[in-house]
mmCIF file of C-alpha atoms in Angstrom:
data_model
loop_
_atom_site.group_PDB
_atom_site.id
_atom_site.type_symbol
_atom_site.label_atom_id
_atom_site.label_comp_id
_atom_site.label_asym_id
_atom_site.label_seq_id
_atom_site.Cartn_x
_atom_site.Cartn_y
_atom_site.Cartn_z
ATOM 1 C CA MET A 1 -5.468 -2.191 9.920
ATOM 2 C CA GLU A 2 -4.861 -0.365 13.199
ATOM 3 C CA ALA A 3 -2.707 -3.250 14.425
ATOM 4 C CA MET A 4 -0.577 -3.083 11.286
ATOM 5 C CA LEU A 5 -0.097 0.683 11.601
ATOM 6 C CA TYR A 6 0.780 0.279 15.279
ATOM 7 C CA ALA A 7 3.350 -2.402 14.413
ATOM 8 C CA LEU A 8 4.909 -0.151 11.763
ATOM 9 C CA ASP A 9 5.145 2.703 14.277
ATOM 10 C CA GLN A 10 6.817 0.426 16.809
ATOM 11 C CA ILE A 11 9.310 -0.900 14.259
ATOM 12 C CA ASN A 12 10.141 2.550 12.904
ATOM 13 C CA SER A 13 10.615 4.037 16.389
ATOM 14 C CA ASP A 14 13.223 1.421 17.392
ATOM 15 C CA PRO A 15 16.580 2.603 15.974
ATOM 16 C CA GLU A 16 18.202 -0.771 16.615
ATOM 17 C CA LEU A 17 15.609 -2.921 14.869
ATOM 18 C CA LEU A 18 15.982 -1.679 11.271
ATOM 19 C CA PRO A 19 18.630 1.055 11.277
ATOM 20 C CA ASN A 20 18.335 3.568 8.417
ATOM 21 C CA ILE A 21 15.173 1.880 7.122
ATOM 22 C CA THR A 22 11.668 3.286 7.448
ATOM 23 C CA LEU A 23 8.680 1.091 6.712
ATOM 24 C CA GLY A 24 5.456 2.557 5.406
ATOM 25 C CA ALA A 25 2.057 1.481 4.199
ATOM 26 C CA ARG A 26 -0.448 2.426 1.577
ATOM 27 C CA ILE A 27 -3.786 1.019 2.623
ATOM 28 C CA LEU A 28 -6.488 0.389 0.041
ATOM 29 C CA ASP A 29 -9.921 -1.009 0.849
ATOM 30 C CA THR A 30 -11.254 -3.681 -1.504
ATOM 31 C CA CYS A 31 -14.743 -3.499 0.020
ATOM 32 C CA SER A 32 -14.680 -7.322 -0.231
ATOM 33 C CA ARG A 33 -15.446 -7.070 -3.954
ATOM 34 C CA ASP A 34 -13.112 -8.544 -6.544
ATOM 35 C CA THR A 35 -14.057 -5.957 -9.174
ATOM 36 C CA TYR A 36 -13.227 -3.093 -6.834
ATOM 37 C CA ALA A 37 -10.009 -4.873 -5.837
ATOM 38 C CA LEU A 38 -9.057 -5.006 -9.510
ATOM 39 C CA GLU A 39 -9.647 -1.273 -9.865
ATOM 40 C CA GLN A 40 -7.640 -0.515 -6.708
ATOM 41 C CA SER A 41 -4.798 -2.779 -7.875
ATOM 42 C CA LEU A 42 -4.555 -1.020 -11.218
ATOM 43 C CA THR A 43 -4.586 2.386 -9.512
ATOM 44 C CA PHE A 44 -1.825 1.191 -7.166
ATOM 45 C CA VAL A 45 0.356 -0.022 -10.043
ATOM 46 C CA GLN A 46 -0.315 3.097 -12.093
ATOM 47 C CA ALA A 47 0.757 5.343 -9.206
ATOM 48 C CA LEU A 48 4.004 3.382 -8.824
ATOM 49 C CA ILE A 49 4.765 3.542 -12.526
ATOM 50 C CA GLN A 50 3.955 7.233 -12.876
ATOM 51 C CA LYS A 51 5.291 8.241 -9.459
ATOM 52 C CA ASP A 52 1.997 10.084 -9.070
ATOM 53 C CA THR A 53 0.584 11.111 -5.694
ATOM 54 C CA SER A 54 -2.415 13.082 -6.959
ATOM 55 C CA ASP A 55 -4.854 10.423 -5.731
ATOM 56 C CA ILE A 56 -3.559 10.642 -2.152
ATOM 57 C CA ARG A 57 -5.082 13.288 0.109
ATOM 58 C CA CYS A 58 -4.724 14.154 3.783
ATOM 59 C CA SER A 59 -7.805 14.386 5.969
ATOM 60 C CA ASN A 60 -7.631 18.195 5.671
ATOM 61 C CA GLY A 61 -7.751 17.912 1.853
ATOM 62 C CA GLU A 62 -4.129 18.872 1.209
ATOM 63 C CA GLN A 63 -1.666 16.718 -0.673
ATOM 64 C CA PRO A 64 0.759 14.960 1.678
ATOM 65 C CA ILE A 65 4.491 15.455 1.658
ATOM 66 C CA ILE A 66 5.758 11.968 0.953
ATOM 67 C CA ARG A 67 8.784 10.237 -0.416
ATOM 68 C CA LYS A 68 7.997 7.765 -3.126
ATOM 69 C CA PRO A 69 9.140 4.269 -2.210
ATOM 70 C CA GLU A 70 12.024 2.856 -4.145
ATOM 71 C CA ARG A 71 10.193 -0.444 -4.325
ATOM 72 C CA VAL A 72 7.272 -2.354 -2.935
ATOM 73 C CA VAL A 73 8.466 -5.307 -0.898
ATOM 74 C CA GLY A 74 5.146 -6.816 0.062
ATOM 75 C CA VAL A 75 1.399 -6.753 -0.320
ATOM 76 C CA ILE A 76 -1.004 -8.007 2.325
ATOM 77 C CA GLY A 77 -4.012 -9.658 0.754
ATOM 78 C CA ALA A 78 -7.680 -9.136 1.373
ATOM 79 C CA SER A 79 -9.769 -11.146 3.799
ATOM 80 C CA GLY A 80 -11.364 -13.199 1.023
ATOM 81 C CA SER A 81 -9.519 -15.606 -1.269
ATOM 82 C CA SER A 82 -11.269 -14.533 -4.478
ATOM 83 C CA VAL A 83 -10.299 -10.914 -3.880
ATOM 84 C CA SER A 84 -6.711 -11.807 -2.946
ATOM 85 C CA ILE A 85 -6.355 -14.001 -6.035
ATOM 86 C CA MET A 86 -7.591 -11.158 -8.256
ATOM 87 C CA VAL A 87 -5.065 -8.751 -6.727
ATOM 88 C CA ALA A 88 -2.223 -11.293 -6.969
ATOM 89 C CA ASN A 89 -2.980 -11.971 -10.635
ATOM 90 C CA VAL A 90 -2.779 -8.267 -11.454
ATOM 91 C CA LEU A 91 0.321 -7.529 -9.385
ATOM 92 C CA ARG A 92 2.362 -10.425 -10.719
ATOM 93 C CA LEU A 93 2.239 -8.797 -14.161
ATOM 94 C CA PHE A 94 4.333 -5.933 -12.747
ATOM 95 C CA GLU A 95 7.059 -7.748 -10.797
#
């Protein structure tokens, strides 16, 4: 996770790499359980549909100031195949 966030910071700080584009991430932990992955996937989709940020909190407890993404362009799967398959099956319903 830290490597991914570092890579995003490096990409976003280089004005020549992706001009006028800012990449971001919403990181959800599946806890290596397919049932929890299903719950997290549904919460993720629901937040995109409703444009709701109420479930996102900063470490100090305040709501963050964020811009909602226009679209999700990718999802990185979990470490286990069964969990990744569960997430993929849910997300493909909302292409």
